[in-house]
Coordinates of C-alpha atoms in Angstrom, one line a residue:
M30 CA -53.5 52.1 36.1
M31 CA -54.7 54.7 38.6
R32 CA -55.2 57.1 35.7
A33 CA -57.5 54.5 34.0
K34 CA -59.5 54.0 37.2
L35 CA -59.9 57.8 37.7
F36 CA -60.9 58.3 34.1
L37 CA -63.5 55.5 34.3
T38 CA -65.0 56.9 37.5
T39 CA -65.3 60.4 36.1
A40 CA -66.6 59.4 32.6
M41 CA -69.2 57.0 34.1
S42 CA -70.4 59.6 36.6
L43 CA -70.9 62.1 33.8
L44 CA -72.8 59.7 31.6
L45 CA -75.0 58.4 34.5
A46 CA -75.8 62.0 35.4
M47 CA -77.0 62.6 31.8
A48 CA -79.0 59.5 31.6
P49 CA -82.8 59.9 32.0
M50 CA -84.6 58.2 34.8
H51 CA -87.6 57.1 32.7
A52 CA -88.0 55.0 29.6
V53 CA -89.4 57.9 27.4
A54 CA -86.0 58.6 25.9
Q55 CA -84.6 56.9 22.8
E56 CA -83.1 53.4 23.3
I57 CA -79.9 52.3 21.6
S58 CA -81.0 49.7 19.1
R59 CA -79.5 46.2 19.6
E60 CA -79.9 45.4 15.9
R61 CA -78.8 47.5 12.9
D62 CA -81.3 50.0 11.7
P63 CA -83.0 48.3 8.6
N64 CA -83.2 51.7 6.9
A65 CA -79.4 52.4 7.4
A66 CA -77.2 52.5 4.3
V67 CA -75.5 49.2 3.4
S68 CA -72.0 49.0 1.9
V69 CA -71.5 47.6 -1.6
T70 CA -69.8 44.4 -0.3
E71 CA -72.5 43.7 2.3
R72 CA -75.5 44.5 0.0
A73 CA -77.9 41.6 -0.6
R74 CA -78.0 40.4 -4.2
P75 CA -80.7 37.7 -4.2
E76 CA -80.0 36.6 -7.8
Y77 CA -76.3 36.1 -7.1
D78 CA -76.0 35.3 -3.3
P79 CA -75.2 31.6 -2.5
L80 CA -78.3 29.8 -1.2
G81 CA -76.5 27.5 1.2
M82 CA -78.5 24.9 3.0
R83 CA -81.1 24.9 5.8
L84 CA -80.4 22.4 8.6
G85 CA -83.2 22.8 11.1
G86 CA -82.7 26.1 12.8
F87 CA -79.2 26.6 11.2
D88 CA -77.9 27.9 7.9
L89 CA -75.0 26.0 6.4
N90 CA -72.7 27.8 4.0
A91 CA -69.4 26.6 2.5
S92 CA -67.0 27.7 -0.2
V93 CA -63.6 26.9 -1.6
G94 CA -61.3 29.3 -3.4
V95 CA -58.4 28.4 -5.6
G96 CA -56.1 30.6 -7.5
V97 CA -52.6 31.6 -8.6
T98 CA -50.3 34.4 -7.5
S99 CA -47.2 35.8 -9.1
T100 CA -44.7 37.7 -6.9
D101 CA -41.5 39.5 -7.9
N102 CA -40.0 39.4 -4.4
V103 CA -41.0 36.2 -2.6
F104 CA -38.7 36.8 0.4
A105 CA -39.4 40.6 0.7
S106 CA -35.6 41.1 0.3
E107 CA -33.8 44.4 -0.1
T108 CA -31.3 42.9 -2.6
D109 CA -31.4 39.9 -5.0
A110 CA -35.2 39.8 -5.2
Q111 CA -36.5 36.4 -6.3
D112 CA -39.8 35.9 -8.2
D113 CA -42.1 32.9 -7.8
F114 CA -45.4 31.4 -8.8
V115 CA -47.8 30.3 -6.0
T116 CA -51.0 28.3 -6.1
Y117 CA -53.4 28.4 -3.2
V118 CA -56.5 26.7 -1.8
R119 CA -58.8 28.4 0.7
P120 CA -61.8 26.4 2.1
D121 CA -64.4 27.8 4.5
I122 CA -67.5 26.4 6.1
S123 CA -69.9 28.0 8.6
L124 CA -73.0 27.0 10.4
R125 CA -75.1 29.7 12.0
S126 CA -78.5 29.8 13.6
H127 CA -81.4 31.9 12.3
W128 CA -83.4 32.0 15.5
S129 CA -85.6 35.0 16.4
R130 CA -83.7 35.2 19.7
H131 CA -80.3 34.1 20.8
A132 CA -77.6 33.0 18.4
L133 CA -75.0 30.3 17.9
G134 CA -72.4 29.8 15.2
F135 CA -69.5 27.6 14.2
R136 CA -66.8 28.2 11.6
A137 CA -63.8 26.4 10.2
G138 CA -61.5 26.9 7.3
G139 CA -57.9 27.4 6.2
Y140 CA -55.4 28.4 3.7
S141 CA -52.7 26.4 1.9
D142 CA -50.2 27.4 -0.7
S143 CA -47.6 25.8 -2.9
H144 CA -44.6 27.6 -4.4
A145 CA -43.3 26.6 -7.8
D146 CA -39.6 27.3 -7.0
F147 CA -39.2 27.9 -3.2
S148 CA -41.2 25.1 -1.5
Q149 CA -39.7 26.0 1.9
D150 CA -42.1 28.8 2.0
D151 CA -45.2 26.6 1.6
V152 CA -47.6 27.1 4.4
T153 CA -50.8 25.5 5.7
D154 CA -53.0 27.6 8.0
Y155 CA -56.4 26.8 9.6
Y156 CA -59.0 28.1 12.0
L157 CA -61.8 26.6 14.1
G158 CA -64.2 28.6 16.1
A159 CA -67.6 28.9 17.8
D160 CA -69.5 31.9 19.2
G161 CA -72.9 32.5 20.7
R162 CA -75.2 35.1 22.2
L163 CA -77.9 34.8 24.8
D164 CA -80.6 37.5 24.7
I165 CA -81.9 38.4 28.2
L166 CA -85.2 40.2 28.0
T167 CA -85.0 43.1 25.6
R168 CA -82.2 45.2 27.2
S169 CA -79.4 42.7 28.0
E170 CA -77.3 40.1 26.3
V171 CA -74.3 37.9 27.2
G172 CA -72.1 36.1 24.8
G173 CA -68.7 34.7 24.1
G174 CA -66.6 32.6 21.8
V175 CA -63.6 30.3 21.4
S176 CA -61.3 29.8 18.5
T177 CA -57.9 28.3 17.6
N178 CA -55.9 29.6 14.7
R179 CA -52.8 28.2 13.0
V180 CA -51.2 31.0 11.1
H181 CA -47.8 32.3 9.8
E182 CA -46.0 35.6 9.7
M183 CA -45.8 37.2 6.3
R184 CA -42.4 37.8 4.9
T185 CA -43.4 41.4 4.3
D186 CA -43.9 41.9 8.1
P187 CA -40.9 44.1 9.1
D188 CA -41.0 42.7 12.7
T189 CA -40.4 39.1 11.6
P190 CA -36.9 37.7 12.6
L191 CA -34.0 38.1 10.3
G192 CA -32.2 35.2 8.6
I193 CA -35.0 32.7 8.7
A194 CA -35.2 30.0 6.0
E195 CA -39.0 29.5 6.4
P196 CA -41.9 31.6 7.5
V197 CA -42.5 31.7 11.3
E198 CA -45.6 29.6 12.2
Y199 CA -47.6 29.9 15.4
T200 CA -50.9 29.1 17.0
R201 CA -53.2 31.6 18.6
D202 CA -56.0 30.4 20.9
N203 CA -58.7 32.9 21.8
V204 CA -61.5 32.9 24.3
Y205 CA -63.8 35.8 25.2
V206 CA -67.0 36.6 27.1
Y207 CA -69.0 39.8 27.2
G208 CA -72.2 41.2 28.7
S209 CA -74.2 44.2 27.6
H210 CA -77.1 46.1 29.2
S211 CA -79.1 49.1 28.0
F212 CA -80.5 51.8 30.4
N213 CA -82.7 53.8 28.1
R214 CA -80.2 55.8 26.1
L215 CA -77.1 54.4 27.9
R216 CA -75.6 51.0 27.0
L217 CA -72.8 49.4 29.0
T218 CA -70.7 46.6 27.7
A219 CA -68.1 44.6 29.7
R220 CA -65.7 42.2 27.9
V221 CA -62.9 39.9 29.0
E222 CA -60.6 38.3 26.4
R223 CA -57.6 36.0 26.5
N224 CA -55.2 35.1 23.7
T225 CA -52.4 32.5 24.0
Y226 CA -49.6 32.5 21.5
D227 CA -47.4 29.5 20.8
Y228 CA -44.5 30.0 18.3
E229 CA -42.7 27.2 16.6
D230 CA -38.9 27.1 16.1
T231 CA -37.8 28.1 12.6
P232 CA -34.9 26.9 10.5
L233 CA -32.2 29.5 9.7
I234 CA -30.6 30.2 6.4
G235 CA -27.3 28.2 6.2
G236 CA -28.4 25.7 8.9
G237 CA -29.4 25.7 12.5
V238 CA -32.7 26.6 14.2
L239 CA -34.0 29.8 15.6
D240 CA -35.5 29.2 19.0
Q241 CA -38.9 30.9 19.2
D242 CA -40.0 29.8 22.7
Y243 CA -39.1 33.3 24.0
R244 CA -42.1 34.7 22.1
D245 CA -44.7 32.3 23.7
H246 CA -47.0 34.4 25.8
D247 CA -50.5 35.0 27.1
E248 CA -52.4 38.3 26.7
T249 CA -55.5 39.1 28.9
A250 CA -57.6 42.2 28.4
E251 CA -60.6 43.5 30.3
S252 CA -62.6 46.5 29.1
L253 CA -65.7 48.5 29.9
R254 CA -67.4 50.6 27.2
A255 CA -70.2 53.1 27.7
E256 CA -72.4 54.4 24.8
F257 CA -74.8 57.3 25.4
A258 CA -77.3 58.2 22.7
L259 CA -77.3 62.0 22.4
T260 CA -79.6 62.1 19.4
P261 CA -80.9 59.4 17.0
R262 CA -77.7 59.9 15.0
W263 CA -75.0 60.7 17.6
A264 CA -73.7 58.9 20.6
A265 CA -71.0 59.7 23.1
L266 CA -68.5 56.9 23.8
A267 CA -66.2 56.2 26.8
E268 CA -64.0 53.2 27.2
V269 CA -61.4 51.9 29.6
S270 CA -59.3 48.8 29.1
V271 CA -56.5 47.1 31.0
N272 CA -54.2 44.3 29.8
Q273 CA -51.6 41.9 31.1
R274 CA -49.0 40.3 28.9
E275 CA -47.1 37.3 30.4
Y276 CA -44.2 35.5 28.7
D277 CA -43.5 31.8 29.4
S278 CA -39.7 31.7 29.3
D279 CA -38.6 35.4 29.6
P280 CA -40.4 37.3 32.4
T281 CA -38.5 40.4 31.6
R282 CA -40.8 40.8 28.6
D283 CA -43.9 40.9 30.8
S284 CA -45.9 44.1 30.9
D285 CA -49.1 45.6 32.2
G286 CA -51.0 48.2 30.2
S287 CA -54.1 50.3 30.0
F288 CA -55.9 52.8 27.8
V289 CA -58.7 55.2 28.4
G290 CA -60.7 56.9 25.6
L291 CA -63.5 59.3 24.8
G292 CA -65.2 59.7 21.5
V293 CA -68.3 59.7 19.4
A294 CA -70.3 57.3 17.2
F295 CA -72.2 59.0 14.3
D296 CA -74.6 58.4 11.4
V297 CA -75.0 61.5 9.3
T298 CA -78.1 61.3 7.2
N299 CA -77.2 57.7 6.1
L300 CA -74.3 59.2 4.1
L301 CA -71.5 58.9 6.7
Q302 CA -71.3 56.6 9.7
G303 CA -68.6 55.4 12.1
N304 CA -67.0 56.0 15.4
I305 CA -63.7 57.4 16.8
L306 CA -62.0 57.2 20.2
V307 CA -59.2 59.4 21.3
T308 CA -57.1 57.4 23.8
Q309 CA -54.4 57.7 26.3
Y310 CA -52.4 54.5 26.4
E311 CA -49.7 53.2 28.7
Q312 CA -47.7 50.0 28.7
D313 CA -45.3 49.3 31.6
Y314 CA -42.6 46.7 30.7
D315 CA -40.5 44.8 33.3
D316 CA -37.6 45.2 30.9
P317 CA -35.8 48.4 32.0
N318 CA -34.5 48.8 28.5
I319 CA -38.0 49.6 27.4
G320 CA -39.6 51.0 30.6
T321 CA -42.9 52.7 30.2
V322 CA -44.4 53.4 26.8
E323 CA -47.1 56.0 26.8
G324 CA -48.8 58.5 24.6
T325 CA -52.0 59.7 22.9
G326 CA -53.6 57.4 20.5
F327 CA -56.8 56.9 18.5
I328 CA -59.0 54.2 17.1
G329 CA -61.5 55.1 14.4
H330 CA -63.6 53.8 11.5
A331 CA -65.8 55.7 9.0
E332 CA -68.0 54.5 6.2
W333 CA -69.0 57.0 3.5
F334 CA -71.7 56.4 0.9
P335 CA -71.2 59.1 -1.8
T336 CA -73.6 57.2 -4.1
Q337 CA -75.7 54.0 -3.8
L338 CA -73.1 52.2 -6.0
T339 CA -70.0 53.4 -4.1
T340 CA -68.7 52.8 -0.6
V341 CA -65.6 54.3 1.0
N342 CA -64.2 52.8 4.2
V343 CA -61.5 54.5 6.3
D344 CA -59.7 53.0 9.4
A345 CA -57.0 54.5 11.6
A346 CA -55.4 53.6 14.9
R347 CA -52.3 54.2 17.1
T348 CA -51.4 51.5 19.6
A349 CA -48.5 50.1 21.6
E350 CA -47.4 46.7 20.4
D351 CA -44.8 44.0 21.4
S352 CA -41.9 43.3 19.1
A353 CA -40.4 40.0 18.0
F354 CA -37.0 41.5 18.9
V355 CA -35.9 41.1 22.6
G356 CA -35.7 44.4 24.5
A357 CA -38.0 46.3 22.1
S358 CA -41.6 47.3 21.5
Y359 CA -43.1 49.7 19.0
I360 CA -45.8 52.3 18.5
E361 CA -47.9 51.4 15.4
T362 CA -49.8 54.2 13.6
H363 CA -51.8 53.3 10.5
V364 CA -54.5 54.7 8.3
S365 CA -56.1 52.8 5.5
A366 CA -58.8 53.6 2.9
R367 CA -60.8 51.3 0.6
V368 CA -63.3 52.1 -2.2
D369 CA -65.8 49.6 -3.5
H370 CA -67.8 50.4 -6.6
E371 CA -70.6 48.3 -8.1
L372 CA -70.0 48.6 -11.8
R373 CA -72.8 46.2 -12.5
R374 CA -75.0 44.1 -10.3
N375 CA -72.5 41.3 -10.4
I376 CA -69.3 43.2 -10.9
V377 CA -67.5 45.0 -8.0
L378 CA -64.3 47.1 -8.5
S379 CA -62.1 47.7 -5.5
A380 CA -59.1 49.8 -4.6
G381 CA -57.3 50.4 -1.4
A382 CA -54.3 52.0 0.3
R383 CA -52.6 51.6 3.7
L384 CA -49.9 53.8 5.3
E385 CA -48.2 52.4 8.4
N386 CA -45.5 53.7 10.7
R387 CA -43.7 51.6 13.4
D388 CA -41.6 53.6 15.8
Y389 CA -39.5 51.3 18.0
E390 CA -38.7 51.7 21.7
G391 CA -35.6 50.0 23.1
F392 CA -33.4 50.5 20.0
E393 CA -33.2 53.0 17.1
R394 CA -35.5 51.9 14.4
E395 CA -38.4 53.3 12.4
D396 CA -40.3 51.7 9.5
D397 CA -42.7 53.3 7.0
L398 CA -44.8 50.8 5.1
V399 CA -47.0 51.5 2.1
G400 CA -49.6 49.1 0.6
V401 CA -51.7 49.6 -2.5
D402 CA -54.1 47.2 -4.2
V403 CA -56.7 47.2 -6.9
G404 CA -59.1 44.4 -7.9
A405 CA -62.3 43.2 -9.3
T406 CA -64.9 40.5 -8.4
Y407 CA -67.2 39.0 -11.0
R408 CA -70.2 36.9 -9.8
A409 CA -71.0 34.5 -12.6
N410 CA -73.9 33.0 -10.7
R411 CA -74.8 31.8 -7.2
R412 CA -72.1 29.2 -7.2
V413 CA -69.1 30.7 -8.9
N414 CA -67.2 33.9 -8.4
F415 CA -64.1 35.1 -10.2
N416 CA -61.6 37.6 -8.8
A417 CA -58.4 39.4 -9.9
N418 CA -56.1 41.6 -7.8
Y419 CA -52.9 43.5 -8.0
G420 CA -51.0 44.5 -4.8
Y421 CA -47.9 46.6 -4.1
R422 CA -46.1 46.7 -0.8
Q423 CA -43.0 48.8 0.1
N424 CA -41.1 49.2 3.4
D425 CA -38.7 52.1 4.1
S426 CA -36.7 51.3 7.2
S427 CA -33.9 53.0 9.2
F428 CA -32.7 49.4 10.1
P429 CA -30.2 48.0 7.6
G430 CA -31.4 45.3 5.2
E431 CA -35.2 45.8 5.9
D432 CA -36.1 47.9 2.8
F433 CA -38.1 46.1 0.1
E434 CA -40.6 46.4 -2.6
E435 CA -43.0 43.7 -3.9
N436 CA -45.6 43.4 -6.6
R437 CA -48.2 40.6 -6.6
F438 CA -50.8 39.6 -9.2
T439 CA -53.5 37.2 -8.3
L440 CA -56.2 35.4 -10.3
G441 CA -58.8 33.2 -8.5
V442 CA -62.1 31.5 -8.6
S443 CA -64.4 30.4 -5.7
F444 CA -67.1 27.9 -5.6
H445 CA -70.1 28.2 -3.2
L446 CA -72.7 25.9 -1.7

């Protein structure tokens, strides 16, 4: 924690010393540059984009997706893989303002599936949320949001408990507030966020119930980020963040953590844009079996536009995470890449890959996960979209019984307001 405070003091002193005293320097834009490159998936297609509905100062948009998925390893099992056929429904509705200043939005939706053979794996998820922004003059804004999410752990998550008869379900409630102010070329953003996790007990294979109350906890994080515009296309970044993780029934799992980071944000001639932070993280656990987990990490994102019809996205991060297993945590390192190509105005082809490593602290275990997918989206008109996808996932674990491979094929259609 002292390291984080020292870093923040030093970084902010350097940035403030570099900041001009007069407003003749370039300001960091609060809105995206209208001349900046736009990714294939975000690009406006007036002849195919849903119209939605105007309700006063708000835009109402709604959709429902339905489809079928075939899997050859529904339980992500190392041996005796079982195939299944799954149908799903995915509704979504949003209401967002289109005011010239300030913003307010609401969103709700969910996901429900039904298995042909293994109905115990049927799930119903949902989310409800609202967020808003208050513009203060031209240099400052404050905002926040609240949401509740009912979700489940995927069978393919190697950290999910062993021997369960049904997927683990839990509720995550989130609330956050932030404030941002620009001083000519320097922008400061402060943010406070709190997540509350409530896990449900899960039936075990062969009978009995696995108590999940030990996983119920609250996470609070506070951060301060500084962005200094060096040129119109380069900005220096500095960020410091602290967190507190508090468990309801097992205080030995409590921990306090922090990370400090330095990096850059860039936009190279509208062909390559993104940002990267190199961080020093530290998580101090009350459990002596884990102790202090620390190291050098990173958080980065890059978007490359090799042509106007192709977009490449790359994400990478290394962070310290809590494990579902008592007396353990893990360092997660991942890198992912996705390519989207506009074959025709209403046909987008996509392909992606993800590599992930989980190195556990507290007991001997290491997992290497690989995920690959390819797909296509066909926009028939403003109201109807068709999609097809193939996905492959593999886990190679040093822990017995955790290796698996899975192939998934999905066909779906979505209807839009």
